XYZ file of N, CA and C in Angstrom:
852
model
N 34.757 -10.863 -13.621
C 34.692 -10.187 -12.448
C 35.925 -9.102 -11.769
N 36.740 -9.606 -12.254
C 38.315 -8.689 -12.371
C 37.615 -7.345 -12.832
N 37.368 -7.524 -13.983
C 37.177 -6.103 -15.058
C 36.290 -5.515 -14.533
N 35.053 -6.263 -13.920
C 33.806 -5.285 -12.682
C 34.646 -4.775 -12.090
N 35.259 -5.142 -11.482
C 35.742 -4.695 -10.085
C 36.709 -3.631 -10.438
N 37.508 -3.578 -11.487
C 38.140 -2.417 -12.148
C 37.326 -0.935 -12.613
N 35.933 -1.257 -13.246
C 35.639 -0.399 -13.837
C 34.514 0.379 -12.624
N 34.197 -0.444 -11.745
C 33.735 -0.120 -10.196
C 34.510 1.138 -9.631
N 35.650 0.464 -9.720
C 36.833 1.311 -9.112
C 37.512 2.649 -9.279
N 37.154 2.519 -11.233
C 37.286 3.768 -11.973
C 35.859 4.913 -11.537
N 34.664 4.240 -11.769
C 33.812 5.083 -11.317
C 34.093 5.741 -10.089
N 34.310 5.005 -9.180
C 34.461 5.779 -7.737
C 35.292 6.761 -7.775
N 36.403 6.479 -8.146
C 37.858 7.329 -8.340
C 37.243 8.894 -8.885
N 36.555 8.046 -10.238
C 36.205 9.563 -10.883
C 35.227 10.648 -10.076
N 34.419 9.767 -9.778
C 33.168 10.579 -9.086
C 33.711 11.230 -7.994
N 34.938 10.697 -7.017
C 35.233 11.663 -5.848
C 36.075 12.709 -6.087
N 36.771 12.430 -7.058
C 37.812 13.869 -7.781
C 36.458 14.874 -8.330
N 35.591 14.317 -8.583
C 34.282 15.540 -9.491
C 34.007 15.827 -8.150
N 33.656 15.451 -7.400
C 32.716 15.664 -6.156
C 33.875 17.045 -5.482
N 34.676 16.681 -5.509
C 35.808 17.716 -4.708
C 35.829 19.019 -5.904
N 35.785 18.708 -7.214
C 35.564 20.034 -8.151
C 34.206 20.559 -7.909
N 33.489 20.100 -7.359
C 31.871 21.153 -7.059
C 32.168 22.286 -6.039
N 33.302 21.815 -5.748
C 33.311 22.858 -4.496
C 33.661 24.239 -4.501
N 34.377 24.685 -5.677
C 34.848 25.916 -6.158
C 33.785 26.401 -6.620
N 32.865 25.621 -7.340
C 31.573 26.482 -8.133
C 30.590 26.663 -6.548
N 30.132 25.827 -6.104
C 29.146 25.737 -4.788
C 29.816 27.074 -3.884
N 31.003 27.442 -4.041
C 31.307 28.641 -2.941
C 30.502 29.998 -3.845
N 30.458 29.782 -5.250
C 30.013 31.137 -6.351
C 28.543 31.274 -6.036
N 28.172 29.639 -5.645
C 26.509 29.556 -5.821
C 26.041 29.308 -4.447
N 25.312 29.879 -4.441
C 24.492 29.868 -2.694
C 22.983 29.141 -2.841
N 22.182 29.440 -4.129
C 20.825 28.899 -4.564
C 20.771 27.942 -5.691
N 19.618 27.158 -5.631
C 19.787 26.367 -7.111
C 17.795 26.129 -6.856
N 17.551 27.151 -7.926
C 16.319 26.874 -7.916
C 15.798 26.200 -9.304
N 15.105 25.039 -8.512
C 14.327 23.964 -9.684
C 12.620 24.257 -10.009
N 12.914 24.425 -11.196
C 11.291 24.567 -11.877
C 10.437 23.159 -11.904
N 9.662 22.973 -11.465
C 9.143 21.043 -11.932
C 7.009 21.495 -11.789
N 6.724 20.938 -12.261
C 5.252 20.561 -12.209
C 4.882 19.771 -10.781
N 4.055 20.935 -10.151
C 3.637 20.397 -8.815
C 2.113 19.628 -8.990
N 1.866 19.052 -9.978
C 0.677 18.115 -10.337
C 1.028 16.894 -11.308
N 2.333 16.404 -10.456
C 2.981 15.171 -11.740
C 4.014 14.424 -10.330
N 2.655 13.755 -9.312
C 3.460 12.413 -8.672
C 3.735 11.383 -9.672
N 4.797 10.388 -9.213
C 5.413 10.586 -7.769
C 6.948 11.467 -7.754
N 6.672 12.189 -8.882
C 8.339 12.931 -9.250
C 8.002 14.443 -8.274
N 7.104 14.701 -8.446
C 6.571 16.266 -7.914
C 5.144 16.563 -7.696
N 5.035 17.040 -6.351
C 3.746 17.215 -5.861
C 3.372 17.514 -4.570
N 2.499 18.448 -3.964
C 2.146 18.610 -2.511
C 1.775 17.697 -1.857
N 2.392 17.298 -0.767
C 2.147 16.126 0.232
C 0.940 16.484 1.085
N 0.648 15.629 2.026
C -0.848 16.289 2.666
C -0.253 17.432 4.303
N 0.944 17.694 4.042
C 1.323 18.598 4.913
C 1.529 19.985 4.241
N 1.210 19.927 2.876
C 0.991 21.070 2.071
C 2.706 21.598 1.652
N 3.521 20.514 1.699
C 4.880 20.805 1.435
C 5.094 19.757 -0.094
N 5.732 20.415 -0.748
C 6.335 19.939 -2.172
C 7.357 19.046 -1.910
N 6.948 17.640 -2.129
C 8.014 16.555 -2.187
C 7.552 16.167 -3.508
N 8.667 14.669 -3.933
C 8.509 13.782 -4.445
C 10.007 13.228 -5.039
N 9.956 12.311 -6.084
C 11.298 11.733 -6.074
C 12.414 12.657 -6.710
N 11.880 13.540 -7.763
C 12.672 14.915 -8.356
C 13.316 15.780 -6.792
N 12.359 16.276 -6.299
C 12.627 17.369 -5.329
C 13.532 16.882 -4.003
N 13.608 15.509 -3.529
C 14.217 14.989 -2.871
C 15.449 14.648 -3.392
N 15.639 14.446 -4.833
C 17.196 14.235 -5.235
C 17.466 15.544 -5.456
N 16.818 16.357 -5.886
C 17.190 17.529 -6.172
C 17.958 18.287 -4.622
N 17.218 18.153 -3.509
C 17.523 18.508 -2.177
C 18.797 17.721 -1.776
N 18.924 16.572 -2.283
C 20.363 16.088 -1.618
C 21.128 16.589 -2.591
N 21.189 16.809 -3.548
C 22.262 17.277 -4.954
C 22.478 18.495 -3.952
N 21.889 19.347 -3.428
C 21.823 20.650 -2.622
C 22.724 20.588 -1.669
N 22.396 19.728 -0.892
C 23.022 19.278 0.336
C 24.417 19.093 0.257
N 24.370 18.158 -0.717
C 25.838 18.078 -1.034
C 26.713 18.867 -1.225
N 26.099 19.522 -2.269
C 27.201 20.510 -2.932
C 26.955 22.089 -1.728
N 26.159 22.260 -1.302
C 26.203 23.516 -0.099
C 25.420 24.369 -0.682
N 24.025 24.298 -1.811
C 22.904 24.971 -2.228
C 21.762 25.113 -1.060
N 20.929 26.087 -1.582
C 19.721 25.913 -1.027
C 18.625 25.861 -2.016
N 18.455 24.761 -1.600
C 16.962 24.634 -2.434
C 15.860 25.129 -2.877
N 15.591 26.201 -3.740
C 14.407 26.765 -4.458
C 13.470 25.817 -5.316
N 12.462 25.687 -4.359
C 11.299 24.590 -5.369
C 10.056 25.730 -5.853
N 10.100 25.373 -7.227
C 9.567 26.521 -7.933
C 8.648 25.831 -8.734
N 7.358 25.932 -8.320
C 6.126 25.108 -9.341
C 5.574 26.087 -10.354
N 5.856 25.586 -11.630
C 5.554 26.297 -12.845
C 4.381 25.633 -13.577
N 4.122 26.946 -14.465
C 3.089 26.218 -15.633
C 3.673 25.662 -16.681
N 3.531 24.257 -16.824
C 4.250 23.527 -17.479
C 4.106 23.444 -18.922
N 3.272 24.529 -19.420
C 3.271 25.073 -20.591
C 4.179 25.954 -21.117
N 4.821 26.855 -20.215
C 5.542 27.906 -19.820
C 6.588 27.675 -19.228
N 7.245 26.700 -19.272
C 8.279 26.084 -18.794
C 9.618 26.554 -19.488
N 9.223 26.747 -20.610
C 10.733 27.410 -21.391
C 10.763 28.825 -21.148
N 9.648 29.496 -20.768
C 9.768 30.775 -20.666
C 10.413 31.131 -19.467
N 10.129 30.205 -18.459
C 10.848 30.004 -17.537
C 12.067 30.313 -17.073
N 12.423 29.242 -17.594
C 14.078 29.031 -17.916
C 14.894 30.050 -18.406
N 14.323 30.212 -19.609
C 15.241 31.579 -20.384
C 15.113 32.863 -19.797
N 13.942 32.832 -19.315
C 14.021 34.247 -18.401
C 15.284 34.326 -17.304
N 15.347 33.230 -16.667
C 16.107 32.977 -15.691
C 15.520 32.652 -14.257
N 14.247 32.830 -14.252
C 13.357 32.155 -13.157
C 13.818 31.042 -12.508
N 14.123 30.193 -13.354
C 14.705 29.281 -12.555
C 15.791 28.898 -13.343
N 16.708 27.760 -12.488
C 17.547 27.249 -13.125
C 17.786 25.972 -14.055
N 16.488 25.497 -13.614
C 16.579 24.152 -14.687
C 15.133 23.862 -14.248
N 14.858 22.516 -15.468
C 13.413 22.010 -15.469
C 13.746 20.738 -15.111
N 13.166 20.179 -13.967
C 13.241 18.887 -13.078
C 12.102 18.517 -12.762
N 11.587 17.642 -13.758
C 10.253 17.429 -13.770
C 9.758 16.416 -14.356
N 10.307 15.043 -14.472
C 10.243 13.870 -15.209
C 10.048 14.554 -16.865
N 10.896 15.062 -16.926
C 11.480 15.770 -18.410
C 11.810 15.064 -19.253
N 11.178 14.751 -20.461
C 11.936 13.761 -21.661
C 12.664 14.310 -22.116
N 14.100 13.539 -22.862
C 15.041 13.841 -23.324
C 14.712 13.866 -24.593
N 14.270 12.591 -24.927
C 14.384 12.068 -26.797
C 13.321 13.171 -27.220
N 14.107 13.865 -28.509
C 13.137 14.274 -29.359
C 13.687 15.724 -28.772
N 13.997 16.139 -27.634
C 14.646 17.387 -27.568
C 16.235 17.739 -27.120
N 16.815 16.675 -27.552
C 18.256 16.384 -27.573
C 18.968 17.964 -27.622
N 18.428 18.875 -28.767
C 19.161 20.200 -29.000
C 18.769 21.276 -28.346
N 17.537 20.947 -27.501
C 16.933 22.152 -27.137
C 17.278 22.577 -25.621
N 17.935 21.642 -24.888
C 18.649 21.838 -23.695
C 20.032 21.397 -23.098
N 20.501 21.946 -22.150
C 21.841 21.687 -22.166
C 21.531 20.112 -20.714
N 21.704 18.880 -21.306
C 21.080 18.338 -20.831
C 21.862 17.658 -19.621
N 21.268 16.992 -18.000
C 22.388 15.910 -17.144
C 22.189 14.508 -17.947
N 22.987 14.071 -16.830
C 23.054 12.325 -17.366
C 21.251 11.739 -17.208
N 20.919 10.711 -17.936
C 19.643 10.458 -17.894
C 19.426 9.882 -16.873
N 18.421 10.163 -15.698
C 18.242 9.119 -14.618
C 16.868 8.240 -14.531
N 15.927 8.411 -15.432
C 15.062 7.419 -15.074
C 14.494 6.568 -16.680
N 14.485 5.596 -16.672
C 13.784 5.159 -18.242
C 12.394 5.034 -17.901
N 11.558 6.097 -18.884
C 10.438 5.849 -19.011
C 9.829 5.286 -20.078
N 8.466 5.479 -20.230
C 7.607 4.902 -21.459
C 6.308 5.556 -20.961
N 5.773 5.596 -22.165
C 4.398 6.707 -22.451
C 3.382 5.319 -22.824
N 2.483 5.371 -21.514
C 1.163 4.408 -21.735
C 0.003 4.832 -21.841
N -1.240 3.998 -21.938
C -2.696 4.536 -21.590
C -3.136 4.031 -20.536
N -3.828 5.036 -20.119
C -5.003 4.338 -18.867
C -6.171 4.309 -19.308
N -7.035 3.447 -18.963
C -8.518 3.253 -18.965
C -9.103 2.921 -17.872
N -10.231 2.985 -17.787
C -10.882 2.281 -16.811
C -11.152 0.932 -16.870
N -11.343 -0.222 -15.808
C -10.673 -1.590 -16.139
C -12.337 -2.218 -16.897
N -13.435 -1.241 -16.937
C -14.682 -1.889 -17.172
C -15.080 -0.949 -18.288
N -13.741 -0.575 -19.310
C -14.055 0.092 -20.657
C -14.337 -0.526 -22.020
N -13.790 -1.530 -22.238
C -13.874 -2.555 -22.471
C -12.802 -2.579 -23.785
N -11.638 -1.672 -23.524
C -10.678 -1.123 -24.153
C -9.410 -1.976 -23.855
N -8.849 -2.668 -24.987
C -8.218 -3.830 -24.124
C -6.858 -3.373 -25.138
N -6.707 -3.004 -25.979
C -5.058 -2.401 -26.684
C -5.194 -1.123 -27.581
N -4.456 -0.741 -27.962
C -4.270 0.492 -28.828
C -5.534 1.040 -29.911
N -5.511 -0.588 -30.545
C -6.587 -0.441 -31.405
C -7.956 0.018 -31.166
N -8.402 -0.161 -29.824
C -9.738 -0.249 -29.052
C -9.797 1.460 -29.112
N -8.845 1.985 -28.794
C -9.073 3.418 -28.665
C -9.545 4.298 -29.710
N -9.883 3.560 -31.183
C -10.388 4.000 -32.314
C -11.727 4.734 -31.954
N -12.085 6.167 -32.343
C -12.901 6.635 -31.927
C -13.357 7.320 -30.620
N -12.241 7.248 -29.641
C -12.697 7.594 -28.566
C -12.099 9.030 -27.951
N -12.281 9.073 -26.896
C -11.651 10.584 -26.158
C -10.477 10.404 -25.405
N -9.253 10.796 -25.886
C -8.188 10.720 -25.103
C -7.452 11.768 -24.545
N -7.332 12.093 -23.048
C -7.060 13.234 -22.255
C -5.527 12.791 -22.613
N -4.505 13.963 -22.390
C -3.574 14.311 -22.622
C -2.495 15.813 -22.263
N -1.888 15.572 -21.298
C -1.062 16.970 -20.716
C -0.747 17.911 -21.824
N -0.706 19.344 -21.578
C -0.270 20.113 -22.559
C 1.063 19.998 -22.376
N 1.779 20.166 -23.636
C 3.161 20.208 -23.875
C 3.822 19.316 -23.117
N 3.035 18.096 -22.882
C 3.946 17.060 -22.615
C 4.608 16.257 -23.957
N 5.278 15.231 -23.475
C 5.900 14.186 -24.142
C 4.785 13.667 -25.384
N 4.046 12.929 -24.323
C 2.977 12.092 -24.821
C 2.094 12.962 -26.108
N 2.295 14.183 -25.464
C 1.574 15.059 -26.617
C 2.152 15.486 -27.791
N 3.189 15.571 -27.806
C 4.480 15.600 -28.730
C 4.356 14.168 -29.896
N 4.008 13.064 -28.968
C 4.405 11.818 -29.548
C 3.023 11.460 -30.254
N 2.147 11.997 -30.034
C 0.677 11.986 -30.653
C 0.269 12.970 -31.558
N 0.923 14.177 -31.408
C 0.725 15.107 -32.394
C 0.897 15.068 -33.959
N 0.976 15.967 -34.630
C 1.166 15.904 -36.310
C 2.514 15.671 -36.565
N 2.941 14.610 -36.987
C 4.723 14.998 -37.011
C 5.257 13.618 -36.120
N 4.273 13.500 -35.050
C 4.850 12.486 -33.916
C 5.000 11.139 -34.721
N 5.718 10.259 -33.399
C 5.817 8.678 -33.794
C 4.596 7.597 -33.698
N 3.653 8.628 -33.271
C 2.120 7.763 -33.134
C 0.901 8.811 -33.186
N 1.496 9.453 -34.984
C 0.440 10.525 -35.002
C -0.744 9.529 -35.871
N -0.356 8.367 -36.381
C -1.203 7.587 -37.018
C -2.131 7.085 -36.483
N -1.601 6.954 -34.956
C -2.790 6.324 -34.022
C -3.778 7.311 -33.431
N -3.321 8.586 -33.352
C -4.084 9.484 -32.890
C -5.004 9.760 -33.696
N -4.674 9.986 -35.197
C -5.422 10.016 -35.849
C -7.109 9.154 -36.083
N -6.814 8.374 -35.546
C -7.597 6.752 -35.106
C -9.034 7.753 -33.993
N -8.432 8.369 -32.961
C -8.948 9.001 -32.091
C -10.303 9.614 -32.362
N -11.311 9.543 -31.402
C -12.273 10.604 -32.167
C -11.802 11.953 -31.469
N -11.078 12.161 -30.207
C -10.513 13.476 -30.029
C -9.206 13.254 -29.039
N -8.463 13.879 -29.385
C -7.182 14.189 -28.547
C -7.711 15.387 -27.915
N -7.739 14.806 -26.470
C -7.841 16.480 -25.550
C -6.768 16.851 -24.444
N -6.167 18.313 -24.498
C -5.535 18.571 -23.894
C -6.003 19.202 -22.003
N -5.201 18.362 -21.445
C -5.714 18.860 -20.106
C -4.330 19.949 -19.369
N -4.464 20.945 -18.571
C -3.517 21.561 -17.897
C -2.306 20.533 -17.371
N -3.061 19.650 -16.521
C -2.480 18.550 -16.028
C -3.061 17.450 -15.757
N -2.313 16.161 -15.388
C -3.132 15.239 -15.329
C -4.165 14.705 -14.063
N -3.866 15.291 -12.882
C -4.562 15.131 -12.243
C -6.438 15.508 -12.712
N -6.087 16.891 -13.442
C -7.615 16.915 -13.978
C -7.854 15.724 -15.004
N -7.180 15.216 -16.004
C -7.414 14.524 -16.474
C -8.142 13.319 -15.958
N -7.023 12.833 -14.838
C -8.224 11.810 -14.265
C -9.394 11.996 -13.646
N -9.687 13.406 -13.322
C -11.288 13.736 -12.763
C -11.795 13.424 -13.764
N -11.490 13.848 -14.913
C -12.560 13.766 -16.310
C -12.720 12.350 -16.799
N -11.527 11.409 -16.421
C -11.614 10.244 -16.526
C -12.594 9.427 -15.739
N -12.705 9.871 -14.486
C -13.282 9.101 -13.559
C -14.854 9.559 -13.815
N -15.013 10.808 -14.210
C -16.396 11.207 -14.471
C -17.180 11.068 -15.939
N -16.114 10.223 -16.461
C -16.426 9.327 -17.742
C -16.873 10.273 -18.895
N -15.996 11.600 -19.068
C -16.214 12.523 -19.868
C -15.028 12.614 -20.917
N -13.676 11.754 -20.711
C -13.110 10.826 -21.556
C -12.590 9.464 -21.357
N -12.380 8.970 -22.275
C -12.504 7.484 -22.239
C -11.219 6.612 -21.997
N -9.676 8.043 -21.784
C -8.246 7.200 -21.995
C -7.628 8.390 -21.302
N -6.596 7.726 -21.272
C -5.309 9.287 -20.547
C -3.960 8.499 -21.153
N -3.083 9.666 -21.744
C -2.120 9.151 -22.414
C -0.844 9.651 -21.446
N -0.233 9.154 -20.859
C 0.996 9.530 -19.877
C 2.035 8.820 -19.375
N 2.922 9.416 -18.699
C 4.253 8.589 -18.166
C 3.930 7.424 -17.256
N 4.554 6.302 -17.731
C 3.894 5.150 -16.753
C 4.329 5.343 -15.330
N 5.194 5.900 -14.411
C 5.527 6.323 -13.358
C 4.126 6.967 -12.851
N 4.041 7.996 -13.781
C 2.806 8.954 -12.755
C 1.448 7.764 -12.935
N 1.591 7.298 -14.263
C 0.022 6.230 -14.291
C 0.039 5.127 -13.283
N 1.404 4.537 -12.744
C 1.443 3.741 -11.388
C 0.977 4.101 -10.325
N 1.391 5.754 -10.077
C 0.995 6.165 -8.771
C -0.339 6.626 -9.113
N -1.140 6.985 -10.011
C -2.412 7.135 -9.913
C -3.177 6.191 -9.891
N -2.819 4.306 -10.403
C -3.882 3.542 -10.239
C -3.753 2.951 -8.965
N -2.472 3.409 -8.300
C -2.102 3.146 -6.883
C -3.395 3.707 -5.990
N -3.420 4.979 -6.312
C -4.492 5.879 -5.545
C -5.782 5.670 -5.600
N -6.234 5.425 -7.131
C -7.457 5.220 -7.802
C -7.561 3.956 -7.856
N -8.857 3.034 -7.661
C -8.908 2.019 -8.043
C -10.065 2.031 -9.191
N -9.944 0.921 -9.966
C -10.612 0.508 -11.497
C -9.841 0.746 -12.352
N -9.115 1.131 -12.224
C -8.288 1.313 -13.651
C -7.185 0.386 -14.032
N -6.682 0.650 -15.220
C -5.494 -0.286 -15.801
C -4.850 0.415 -16.578
N -3.234 0.191 -16.908
C -2.599 0.247 -17.798
C -2.598 -0.910 -19.144
N -2.807 -0.341 -20.424
C -2.690 -1.149 -21.344
C -1.274 -1.806 -21.788
N -1.454 -2.889 -22.055
C 0.045 -3.837 -22.100
C 0.610 -3.102 -23.322
N 0.300 -2.575 -24.356
C 1.170 -1.948 -24.834
C 1.397 -0.475 -24.916
N 2.933 -0.393 -24.926
C 3.451 1.387 -24.635
C 3.351 2.179 -26.168
N 3.337 2.827 -25.649
C 3.440 4.162 -26.903
C 4.723 4.297 -27.476
N 5.673 4.301 -26.635
C 7.247 4.330 -26.760
C 8.158 4.350 -25.635
N 9.375 4.371 -25.551
C 10.129 4.106 -24.325
C 11.144 5.644 -24.587
N 11.370 6.111 -23.544
C 12.440 7.553 -23.661
C 13.034 7.566 -22.035
N 14.019 8.698 -21.988
C 14.510 8.946 -20.594
C 14.344 10.149 -20.184
N 14.246 10.501 -18.922
C 14.254 11.673 -18.233
C 15.156 12.233 -17.985
N 15.795 13.535 -17.866
C 17.187 14.377 -17.704
C 16.473 15.580 -17.260
N 17.459 16.337 -16.612
C 17.300 17.566 -16.102
C 17.472 18.543 -16.804
N 17.141 19.586 -17.407
C 16.958 20.423 -18.523
C 17.354 21.657 -18.385
N 18.680 22.184 -18.497
C 19.281 23.124 -18.381
C 19.447 23.894 -19.730
N 19.598 25.145 -19.284
C 19.708 26.471 -20.550
C 21.021 25.809 -21.052
N 20.913 26.043 -22.671
C 22.048 25.748 -23.421
C 23.528 26.347 -23.149
N 23.542 27.514 -22.566
C 25.095 27.770 -21.799
C 25.393 27.468 -20.712
N 24.654 26.682 -20.059
C 24.897 26.332 -18.383
C 25.245 24.917 -18.656
N 26.248 24.714 -19.136
C 26.997 23.401 -19.030
C 27.756 23.226 -17.969
N 28.447 24.248 -16.966
C 29.116 24.264 -15.734
C 28.129 23.851 -14.531
N 27.163 24.508 -14.880
C 25.787 24.316 -13.673
C 25.407 22.525 -13.919
N 25.341 22.424 -15.124
C 24.889 21.054 -15.563
C 25.872 19.792 -14.848
N 27.232 20.420 -15.343
C 28.631 19.495 -14.895
C 28.573 19.067 -13.429
N 28.064 20.397 -12.440
C 28.233 20.414 -11.204
C 27.206 19.572 -10.644
N 26.157 19.437 -10.936
C 24.753 18.782 -10.905
C 25.311 17.141 -11.089
N 25.676 16.852 -12.360
C 25.940 15.740 -12.611
C 26.978 15.065 -11.633
N 27.932 15.798 -11.256
C 28.661 15.162 -10.185
C 28.534 14.804 -9.183
N 27.425 15.628 -8.520
C 26.820 15.709 -7.695
C 26.012 14.028 -7.892
N 25.219 14.144 -8.624
C 24.199 12.803 -8.815
C 25.231 11.567 -8.857
N 26.326 11.686 -9.324
C 27.007 10.570 -9.419
C 27.688 9.874 -7.904
N 27.728 11.028 -7.323
C 27.985 10.727 -5.770
C 27.023 10.190 -4.938
N 25.801 10.475 -5.296
C 24.682 10.179 -4.553
C 24.341 8.612 -5.103
N 24.471 8.414 -6.181
C 24.531 6.928 -6.504
C 25.526 6.002 -5.855
N 26.689 6.759 -5.832
C 27.819 5.940 -4.748
C 27.398 5.501 -3.420
N 26.641 6.589 -2.829
C 26.724 6.471 -1.596
C 25.159 6.123 -1.259
N 24.665 5.296 -2.412
C 22.979 5.205 -2.172
C 21.723 5.334 -2.008
N 22.130 7.144 -1.850
C 21.110 7.767 -1.691
C 20.152 7.671 -2.701
N 20.386 7.345 -3.913
C 19.334 7.721 -5.427
C 18.472 6.036 -5.178
N 19.029 5.098 -4.817
C 18.888 3.778 -4.323
C 17.466 4.047 -3.671
N 17.757 4.529 -2.598
C 16.956 4.516 -1.342
C 15.739 5.525 -1.785
N 16.166 6.536 -2.675
C 14.740 7.338 -2.966
C 14.087 6.534 -3.982
N 14.378 5.834 -4.736
C 13.804 5.108 -5.826
C 13.123 4.057 -5.201
N 13.157 3.647 -4.031
C 12.815 2.416 -3.147
C 11.454 3.014 -2.517
N 11.930 4.128 -2.104
C 10.684 5.019 -1.420
C 9.530 5.308 -2.048
N 9.766 5.625 -3.725
C 8.925 6.216 -4.582
C 8.551 5.039 -5.548
N 9.048 3.881 -5.135
C 8.860 2.689 -6.225
C 8.994 2.676 -7.759
N 10.259 3.268 -7.519
C 10.779 3.641 -9.063
C 12.296 2.582 -9.395
N 12.288 1.473 -8.536
C 13.545 0.890 -8.305
C 13.729 0.459 -9.654
N 12.595 0.000 -10.251
C 13.382 -0.867 -11.746
C 13.401 0.177 -13.226
N 13.173 1.356 -12.947
C 13.120 2.307 -13.823
C 14.582 3.563 -13.530
N 14.978 3.443 -12.778
C 15.896 4.450 -12.142
C 17.422 3.930 -12.957
N 17.870 5.003 -14.028
C 19.245 4.316 -14.557
C 20.176 5.025 -14.691
N 20.297 6.463 -13.447
C 21.485 7.204 -13.184
C 22.621 6.323 -12.929
N 23.841 6.814 -13.779
C 24.823 6.360 -13.492
C 25.260 4.788 -14.204
N 24.264 4.115 -15.289
C 24.252 3.315 -15.908
C 25.450 3.631 -17.220
N 25.607 4.675 -17.578
C 26.207 5.303 -18.857
C 27.275 5.262 -18.562
N 27.572 5.715 -17.218
C 29.245 6.301 -16.912
C 29.632 4.912 -16.213
N 29.157 3.964 -15.908
C 29.562 2.462 -15.288
C 29.841 1.915 -16.867
N 29.186 2.161 -18.004
C 29.470 1.368 -18.957
C 30.571 1.869 -19.775
N 30.886 3.320 -19.553
C 32.038 4.035 -19.909
C 33.006 3.369 -19.224
N 33.006 3.274 -18.177
C 34.655 3.091 -17.128
C 34.466 1.948 -17.357
N 33.523 0.590 -17.645
C 34.061 -0.657 -18.060
C 34.383 -0.659 -19.350
N 34.246 0.207 -20.403
C 34.508 0.189 -21.297
C 36.210 0.274 -21.356
N 36.454 1.501 -20.816
C 37.828 2.047 -20.886
C 38.602 1.392 -19.739
N 38.160 0.538 -18.810
C 38.913 -0.365 -18.296
C 39.206 -1.771 -19.395
N 38.243 -2.311 -19.891
C 38.730 -3.555 -20.568
C 39.761 -2.800 -21.737
N 39.866 -1.532 -22.214
C 41.090 -0.946 -23.019
C 41.873 -1.445 -22.376
N 42.362 -0.522 -21.052
C 43.484 -0.436 -20.186
C 44.229 -2.211 -20.280
N 43.349 -2.899 -19.765
C 43.602 -4.076 -20.023
C 44.018 -4.865 -21.088
N 43.413 -4.811 -22.065
C 44.038 -4.848 -23.432
C 45.067 -4.368 -23.451
N 45.309 -3.185 -23.620
C 46.415 -2.638 -23.680
C 48.204 -3.328 -22.640
N 47.618 -3.151 -21.345
C 48.316 -3.914 -20.781
C 48.759 -5.836 -21.026
N 48.038 -6.416 -21.282
C 48.227 -7.575 -21.742
C 49.320 -7.621 -23.285
N 48.604 -6.472 -24.222
C 49.584 -6.607 -25.267
C 51.191 -6.141 -24.924
N 51.217 -4.987 -24.139
C 52.596 -4.768 -23.352
C 53.399 -5.724 -22.922
N 52.711 -6.870 -22.091
C 53.268 -7.822 -21.362
C 53.488 -8.912 -22.340
N 52.972 -9.092 -23.465
C 53.062 -10.054 -24.385
C 54.538 -9.805 -25.112
N 54.240 -8.245 -25.319
C 55.757 -8.235 -26.014
C 57.317 -8.247 -25.276
């Protein structure tokens, strides 16, 4: 318990000092442009009032409020996200963006959500497991982590080889329309999005077998370490003040959010090492 308290105190102290360090950069930057998929609830979508919202966008707004930036929400064609980032049209990709397999392609924030890729089918489809997808038409979003996973060279390429067709769609809302129409038999997608869709549409289920597990992060350009660090520092402060937990509860992602776990684990390790050093010194 004592070590735990020391670790938490260390995290709090480090977070406080880092937030103070954001002030300098905040004075230089006035806006923060976030590129996101506007058809990706609960992370980013248009609400009934015609406003863009979602867990990612509200968290981005909280970062901007803390640091003193104006948030510019920029919906993008997900297939063109890299062009948008490299051209400077957006400052980052923040939209349920999978780190795994892309570790060297972007400058990444801390992981903030533990995610998994799953299969959604109609409850009356007769498909009960991954083997039941043999010969079926499976939908997936273009340029998505699920597509990469199921494509040639992906971890689940052998599974995809059993499908009748792996059909790409511009977004998952369109894929679900086709699933409802019976034009496709299943959709491979992120579990958070799948849970949202199932909540909104009756008669669908997630297969128990997952395709994989992964983590979400915010993707910055490879030379944008300073911007990444500022956002990371603000995110840790939002963990400390309870904002992250509040948003996670609002969007029913409480059991998936992992923001701050790595930092806390590192702080616990450092605290334990310091305690051992102190004990050794006292023993002498």
